[in-house]
């Protein structure tokens, strides 16, 4: 999954400061409101309140239009909505942004890549390849014009390319593409450190997100390629970082379901079930919506682990509850539905 939306201001907040910022009413004057929204985004992110993060990004995506640097919020919002909110709303918003010819070439490329990534989480290959054709063309053109400046776009491009390779059955190529993306993100991260960029800065936090999100995709690619042991090693290393306080709660929640995926693939069903259940519980704590991509990934591992343990009634109940909780989002429900499970 293309998972990197985390950002922060240069100076970390205390919990009290972040809570106070979120409680303050928004000004009515547009410039002041825009500045206040940016501060509230920072505060919600610091507190791992993902529902508030998503809502604030939605407002920033609109309020930032026509302002210097204001388009940055569009791709951030689309990623957040898909990962933590509603998959259906993310698609609707992405289609509207794609139709807007006033956006910069780089922003249109980012939106197109996001739409292609979203499509890759479904089952319609024709739609994916159509969206990828557009996204690939826009991204190549934008990257040619941006040179090495737009690292985020370059990583996004590699991430979506890996998804297309997965769809085409090119599993080794998908792994190799993601390793390139991880390398690019780490190279950028190391460059920031060499320049003395503060760990809590916007650039540094973005780099953490890029490394984390691409490594998460690599875990899935490795599992598909029959290399679950390496995937488990990566997941456990990142969970150790989370437990040491070096990764946010939301990222720790995601590494739990990534670990569960690798454990279940290697027939370690009890351990996989425990990891998936902890992930689902943590995702609920940070405000991940039941219709979100993250929640689906956690809950589907609960179902798979229960099936591996032959606890059929529990698996059936977990699957039915997952679909019931997605009733308000037809896109999410369609992606979570599995005819094989329904037949069982």
Short mmCIF file of C-alpha atoms in Angstrom, two decimals:
data_model
loop_
_atom_site.label_atom_id
_atom_site.label_comp_id
_atom_site.label_asym_id
_atom_site.label_seq_id
_atom_site.Cartn_x
_atom_site.Cartn_y
_atom_site.Cartn_z
CA UNK A 1 0.00 0.00 0.00
CA UNK A 2 1.08 3.54 -0.65
CA UNK A 3 0.91 4.52 2.98
CA UNK A 4 3.00 7.61 3.54
CA UNK A 5 0.96 10.65 4.58
CA UNK A 6 2.58 11.44 7.90
CA UNK A 7 3.82 14.99 8.25
CA UNK A 8 4.61 17.32 11.12
CA UNK A 9 5.83 20.80 11.83
CA UNK A 10 9.47 21.40 12.70
CA UNK A 11 8.83 21.57 16.46
CA UNK A 12 7.10 18.58 18.11
CA UNK A 13 4.07 19.38 20.21
CA UNK A 14 3.33 18.26 23.73
CA UNK A 15 0.11 16.32 24.23
CA UNK A 16 -1.38 19.29 26.08
CA UNK A 17 -0.51 21.70 23.25
CA UNK A 18 -1.93 19.37 20.61
CA UNK A 19 -5.15 18.85 22.57
CA UNK A 20 -5.54 22.62 23.01
CA UNK A 21 -5.03 23.25 19.28
CA UNK A 22 -7.72 20.74 18.33
CA UNK A 23 -10.19 22.33 20.74
CA UNK A 24 -9.80 25.82 19.29
CA UNK A 25 -12.52 27.01 16.87
CA UNK A 26 -11.45 27.76 13.32
CA UNK A 27 -11.28 31.43 12.26
CA UNK A 28 -13.63 32.60 9.55
CA UNK A 29 -11.04 34.68 7.66
CA UNK A 30 -9.68 32.39 4.87
CA UNK A 31 -5.94 32.91 5.42
CA UNK A 32 -6.23 32.55 9.19
CA UNK A 33 -8.45 29.50 8.78
CA UNK A 34 -5.94 27.88 6.44
CA UNK A 35 -3.11 28.46 8.91
CA UNK A 36 -5.21 27.10 11.78
CA UNK A 37 -6.13 23.98 9.80
CA UNK A 38 -2.45 23.29 9.16
CA UNK A 39 -1.81 23.55 12.90
CA UNK A 40 -4.74 21.27 13.69
CA UNK A 41 -3.50 18.73 11.17
CA UNK A 42 -0.15 18.76 12.92
CA UNK A 43 -1.86 18.30 16.29
CA UNK A 44 -4.16 15.48 15.15
CA UNK A 45 -1.23 13.66 13.61
CA UNK A 46 0.81 14.06 16.77
CA UNK A 47 -2.04 12.53 18.80
CA UNK A 48 -2.62 9.71 16.25
CA UNK A 49 -6.24 10.81 15.77
CA UNK A 50 -6.58 9.50 12.23
CA UNK A 51 -10.23 10.40 11.73
CA UNK A 52 -9.41 14.00 12.63
CA UNK A 53 -6.31 13.89 10.41
CA UNK A 54 -8.42 12.80 7.45
CA UNK A 55 -11.14 15.40 7.99
CA UNK A 56 -8.57 18.17 8.41
CA UNK A 57 -6.76 17.13 5.25
CA UNK A 58 -10.04 17.19 3.35
CA UNK A 59 -10.54 20.81 4.40
CA UNK A 60 -6.91 21.69 3.64
CA UNK A 61 -7.20 20.20 0.16
CA UNK A 62 -9.93 22.73 -0.59
CA UNK A 63 -8.55 25.67 1.40
CA UNK A 64 -5.11 25.28 -0.16
CA UNK A 65 -6.29 25.76 -3.73
CA UNK A 66 -4.63 28.80 -5.27
CA UNK A 67 -2.15 29.20 -2.41
CA UNK A 68 1.61 28.65 -2.74
CA UNK A 69 2.25 25.00 -1.93
CA UNK A 70 -1.45 24.47 -1.29
CA UNK A 71 -1.84 21.59 -3.74
CA UNK A 72 0.33 19.37 -1.53
CA UNK A 73 -2.71 18.62 0.61
CA UNK A 74 -4.64 16.97 -2.24
CA UNK A 75 -2.58 13.80 -2.52
CA UNK A 76 -2.19 13.66 1.26
CA UNK A 77 -5.96 13.79 1.67
CA UNK A 78 -6.57 11.06 -0.92
CA UNK A 79 -4.10 8.72 0.77
CA UNK A 80 -5.53 9.43 4.23
CA UNK A 81 -9.14 8.98 3.13
CA UNK A 82 -8.37 5.65 1.50
CA UNK A 83 -6.19 4.31 4.30
CA UNK A 84 -8.10 5.59 7.33
CA UNK A 85 -11.53 6.75 6.15
CA UNK A 86 -13.77 5.64 3.28
CA UNK A 87 -12.42 3.93 0.17
CA UNK A 88 -15.50 5.07 -1.72
CA UNK A 89 -15.05 8.72 -0.75
CA UNK A 90 -11.39 8.53 -1.74
CA UNK A 91 -12.36 7.36 -5.22
CA UNK A 92 -15.03 10.03 -5.62
CA UNK A 93 -12.65 12.80 -4.56
CA UNK A 94 -9.89 11.45 -6.79
CA UNK A 95 -12.16 11.46 -9.83
CA UNK A 96 -13.10 15.09 -9.17
CA UNK A 97 -9.46 16.14 -8.83
CA UNK A 98 -8.52 14.24 -11.99
CA UNK A 99 -11.12 16.23 -13.92
CA UNK A 100 -9.62 19.53 -12.75
CA UNK A 101 -7.24 20.76 -15.46
CA UNK A 102 -6.14 23.74 -13.37
CA UNK A 103 -3.97 21.56 -11.15
CA UNK A 104 -0.21 21.41 -11.73
CA UNK A 105 1.23 18.50 -13.76
CA UNK A 106 2.86 17.03 -10.64
CA UNK A 107 -0.39 17.13 -8.64
CA UNK A 108 -2.37 15.56 -11.49
CA UNK A 109 0.25 12.82 -11.73
CA UNK A 110 0.03 12.17 -7.98
CA UNK A 111 -3.75 11.97 -8.14
CA UNK A 112 -3.62 9.64 -11.15
CA UNK A 113 -1.16 7.36 -9.37
CA UNK A 114 -3.38 7.31 -6.31
CA UNK A 115 -6.39 6.32 -8.41
CA UNK A 116 -4.40 3.54 -10.06
CA UNK A 117 -3.21 2.29 -6.69
CA UNK A 118 -6.78 2.27 -5.36
CA UNK A 119 -7.90 0.28 -8.40
CA UNK A 120 -5.15 -2.26 -7.77
CA UNK A 121 -6.83 -3.13 -4.47
CA UNK A 122 -9.90 -4.29 -6.40
CA UNK A 123 -10.43 -7.07 -8.91
CA UNK A 124 -10.89 -5.29 -12.24
CA UNK A 125 -7.66 -5.61 -14.22
CA UNK A 126 -9.00 -3.62 -17.18
CA UNK A 127 -9.75 -0.58 -15.01
CA UNK A 128 -6.35 -0.82 -13.35
CA UNK A 129 -4.46 -0.97 -16.65
CA UNK A 130 -6.44 1.96 -18.06
CA UNK A 131 -5.73 4.10 -15.00
CA UNK A 132 -2.09 2.99 -14.93
CA UNK A 133 -1.60 4.02 -18.55
CA UNK A 134 -2.75 7.55 -17.71
CA UNK A 135 -0.85 7.70 -14.42
CA UNK A 136 2.38 6.33 -15.89
CA UNK A 137 2.32 8.89 -18.71
CA UNK A 138 1.58 11.82 -16.40
CA UNK A 139 4.19 10.73 -13.85
CA UNK A 140 6.95 10.27 -16.43
CA UNK A 141 6.25 13.69 -17.88
CA UNK A 142 6.17 15.36 -14.46
CA UNK A 143 9.32 13.59 -13.28
CA UNK A 144 11.16 14.63 -16.42
CA UNK A 145 10.26 18.23 -15.72
CA UNK A 146 10.99 18.02 -11.99
CA UNK A 147 14.33 16.25 -12.23
CA UNK A 148 15.26 14.83 -8.82
CA UNK A 149 13.21 17.35 -6.86
CA UNK A 150 10.03 15.34 -6.51
CA UNK A 151 11.10 12.29 -4.53
CA UNK A 152 7.54 11.65 -3.38
CA UNK A 153 6.28 11.36 -6.96
CA UNK A 154 9.15 9.05 -7.91
CA UNK A 155 8.38 6.73 -4.98
CA UNK A 156 4.65 6.79 -5.71
CA UNK A 157 5.40 5.87 -9.32
CA UNK A 158 7.49 2.87 -8.30
CA UNK A 159 4.89 1.74 -5.77
CA UNK A 160 2.09 1.69 -8.32
CA UNK A 161 4.33 0.08 -10.94
CA UNK A 162 4.92 -2.75 -8.47
CA UNK A 163 1.16 -3.23 -8.11
CA UNK A 164 0.77 -3.52 -11.88
CA UNK A 165 3.60 -6.05 -11.96
CA UNK A 166 1.77 -8.01 -9.26
CA UNK A 167 -1.38 -8.05 -11.36
CA UNK A 168 0.63 -9.28 -14.33
CA UNK A 169 2.09 -12.15 -12.30
CA UNK A 170 5.58 -10.62 -12.34
CA UNK A 171 6.22 -11.30 -8.67
CA UNK A 172 10.02 -11.11 -8.70
CA UNK A 173 9.85 -7.85 -10.65
CA UNK A 174 7.38 -6.43 -8.13
CA UNK A 175 9.78 -7.20 -5.28
CA UNK A 176 12.68 -5.62 -7.17
CA UNK A 177 10.69 -2.47 -7.93
CA UNK A 178 9.76 -2.04 -4.27
CA UNK A 179 13.36 -2.52 -3.20
CA UNK A 180 14.26 0.35 -5.52
CA UNK A 181 11.54 2.47 -3.93
CA UNK A 182 12.75 1.63 -0.42
CA UNK A 183 16.28 2.52 -1.44
CA UNK A 184 15.15 5.85 -2.87
CA UNK A 185 13.22 6.70 0.31
CA UNK A 186 16.14 5.74 2.55
CA UNK A 187 18.58 7.69 0.41
CA UNK A 188 16.39 10.76 0.78
CA UNK A 189 16.10 10.16 4.53
CA UNK A 190 19.89 9.85 4.91
CA UNK A 191 20.39 13.02 2.89
CA UNK A 192 18.16 14.93 5.30
CA UNK A 193 20.12 13.66 8.27
CA UNK A 194 23.39 14.68 6.62
CA UNK A 195 21.98 18.18 6.16
CA UNK A 196 21.00 18.35 9.83
CA UNK A 197 17.25 18.50 9.18
CA UNK A 198 15.31 18.24 12.45
CA UNK A 199 13.71 14.81 13.11
CA UNK A 200 10.29 16.39 13.65
CA UNK A 201 10.36 18.48 10.49
CA UNK A 202 7.96 18.09 7.59
CA UNK A 203 10.67 16.68 5.34
CA UNK A 204 11.94 14.20 7.94
CA UNK A 205 8.45 12.96 8.79
CA UNK A 206 7.62 12.51 5.13
CA UNK A 207 10.77 10.44 4.69
CA UNK A 208 9.78 8.20 7.62
CA UNK A 209 6.39 7.69 5.99
CA UNK A 210 7.88 6.87 2.59
CA UNK A 211 10.25 4.28 4.05
CA UNK A 212 7.52 2.78 6.24
CA UNK A 213 4.85 2.62 3.54
CA UNK A 214 7.13 1.13 0.92
CA UNK A 215 8.51 -1.45 3.35
CA UNK A 216 4.92 -2.39 4.14
CA UNK A 217 4.24 -3.04 0.47
CA UNK A 218 7.48 -5.02 0.27
CA UNK A 219 6.24 -7.34 3.03
CA UNK A 220 3.21 -8.30 0.92
CA UNK A 221 5.34 -8.68 -2.22
CA UNK A 222 7.75 -10.98 -0.40
CA UNK A 223 4.90 -13.13 0.91
CA UNK A 224 3.48 -13.49 -2.60
CA UNK A 225 6.94 -14.45 -3.84
CA UNK A 226 7.20 -17.25 -1.26
CA UNK A 227 9.61 -15.40 1.01
CA UNK A 228 7.55 -15.10 4.19
CA UNK A 229 10.56 -15.49 6.48
CA UNK A 230 12.11 -12.27 5.19
CA UNK A 231 8.74 -10.53 5.46
CA UNK A 232 8.44 -11.62 9.12
CA UNK A 233 11.93 -10.32 9.84
CA UNK A 234 11.11 -6.89 8.36
CA UNK A 235 7.81 -6.67 10.26
CA UNK A 236 9.32 -7.65 13.59
CA UNK A 237 12.17 -5.17 13.18
CA UNK A 238 9.68 -2.35 12.63
CA UNK A 239 7.51 -3.46 15.54
CA UNK A 240 10.63 -3.27 17.70
CA UNK A 241 11.06 0.33 16.54
CA UNK A 242 7.44 1.04 17.47
CA UNK A 243 7.76 -0.53 20.91
CA UNK A 244 10.88 1.55 21.49
CA UNK A 245 8.80 4.68 20.85
CA UNK A 246 10.39 5.53 17.52
CA UNK A 247 7.26 4.95 15.42
CA UNK A 248 3.77 6.36 15.94
CA UNK A 249 0.93 4.23 17.29
CA UNK A 250 -0.82 4.20 13.89
CA UNK A 251 2.29 2.82 12.22
CA UNK A 252 2.67 0.19 14.91
CA UNK A 253 -0.91 -0.88 14.25
CA UNK A 254 -0.10 -1.35 10.59
CA UNK A 255 3.03 -3.38 11.28
CA UNK A 256 0.90 -5.75 13.34
CA UNK A 257 -1.32 -6.67 10.40
CA UNK A 258 1.67 -6.86 8.08
CA UNK A 259 3.28 -9.30 10.49
CA UNK A 260 0.01 -11.24 10.65
CA UNK A 261 0.00 -11.58 6.86
CA UNK A 262 3.46 -13.12 6.84
CA UNK A 263 2.75 -15.37 9.84
CA UNK A 264 -0.46 -16.74 8.35
CA UNK A 265 1.33 -17.35 5.04
CA UNK A 266 3.92 -19.42 6.92
CA UNK A 267 1.21 -21.45 8.71
CA UNK A 268 1.79 -19.74 12.08
CA UNK A 269 -1.92 -19.19 12.54
CA UNK A 270 -2.14 -18.65 16.30
CA UNK A 271 0.57 -15.98 16.25
CA UNK A 272 -0.97 -14.45 13.13
CA UNK A 273 -4.38 -14.27 14.78
CA UNK A 274 -2.94 -12.54 17.84
CA UNK A 275 -1.12 -9.98 15.69
CA UNK A 276 -4.17 -9.30 13.51
CA UNK A 277 -6.45 -8.86 16.51
CA UNK A 278 -4.02 -6.47 18.17
CA UNK A 279 -3.80 -4.53 14.91
CA UNK A 280 -7.59 -4.23 14.64
CA UNK A 281 -7.82 -3.05 18.25
CA UNK A 282 -5.07 -0.44 17.77
CA UNK A 283 -6.57 0.78 14.50
CA UNK A 284 -9.84 1.35 16.33
CA UNK A 285 -7.98 3.38 18.94
CA UNK A 286 -6.46 5.72 16.37
CA UNK A 287 -9.79 6.24 14.60
CA UNK A 288 -9.44 4.02 11.54
CA UNK A 289 -12.89 3.64 9.99
CA UNK A 290 -14.28 0.10 9.52
CA UNK A 291 -14.58 0.89 5.79
CA UNK A 292 -10.94 1.89 5.48
CA UNK A 293 -8.20 0.02 3.66
CA UNK A 294 -6.19 -0.45 6.86
CA UNK A 295 -9.10 -1.93 8.79
CA UNK A 296 -9.86 -4.36 5.97
CA UNK A 297 -6.26 -5.56 5.86
CA UNK A 298 -6.30 -6.27 9.59
CA UNK A 299 -9.68 -7.97 9.62
CA UNK A 300 -9.05 -10.15 6.62
CA UNK A 301 -6.03 -11.61 8.42
CA UNK A 302 -8.26 -12.42 11.39
CA UNK A 303 -10.52 -14.37 9.05
CA UNK A 304 -7.62 -16.14 7.33
CA UNK A 305 -5.98 -17.08 10.63
CA UNK A 306 -9.24 -18.50 11.99
CA UNK A 307 -9.70 -20.51 8.81
CA UNK A 308 -6.16 -21.84 9.13
CA UNK A 309 -7.03 -22.96 12.66
CA UNK A 310 -10.24 -24.58 11.32
CA UNK A 311 -12.35 -22.43 13.60
CA UNK A 312 -14.97 -22.14 10.92
CA UNK A 313 -17.82 -20.61 12.91
CA UNK A 314 -15.59 -17.84 14.26
CA UNK A 315 -14.17 -17.20 10.80
CA UNK A 316 -17.67 -16.93 9.35
CA UNK A 317 -18.76 -14.52 12.09
CA UNK A 318 -15.63 -12.36 11.68
CA UNK A 319 -16.16 -12.21 7.91
CA UNK A 320 -19.85 -11.32 8.20
CA UNK A 321 -19.10 -8.64 10.78
CA UNK A 322 -16.43 -7.11 8.57
CA UNK A 323 -18.90 -6.82 5.67
CA UNK A 324 -21.68 -5.52 7.94
CA UNK A 325 -19.41 -2.77 9.23
CA UNK A 326 -18.76 -1.69 5.63
CA UNK A 327 -22.43 -1.43 4.71
CA UNK A 328 -22.20 2.32 4.14
CA UNK A 329 -19.30 2.04 1.68
CA UNK A 330 -20.16 -0.10 -1.38
CA UNK A 331 -16.62 0.19 -2.76
CA UNK A 332 -15.04 -1.12 0.45
CA UNK A 333 -17.64 -3.87 0.80
CA UNK A 334 -17.15 -5.06 -2.79
CA UNK A 335 -13.39 -5.25 -2.30
CA UNK A 336 -13.72 -7.15 0.96
CA UNK A 337 -16.28 -9.63 -0.38
CA UNK A 338 -14.85 -13.04 -1.22
CA UNK A 339 -17.04 -15.51 -3.11
CA UNK A 340 -14.96 -18.41 -1.76
CA UNK A 341 -15.77 -17.41 1.82
CA UNK A 342 -19.41 -16.83 0.95
CA UNK A 343 -19.58 -20.32 -0.48
CA UNK A 344 -18.16 -21.77 2.73
#
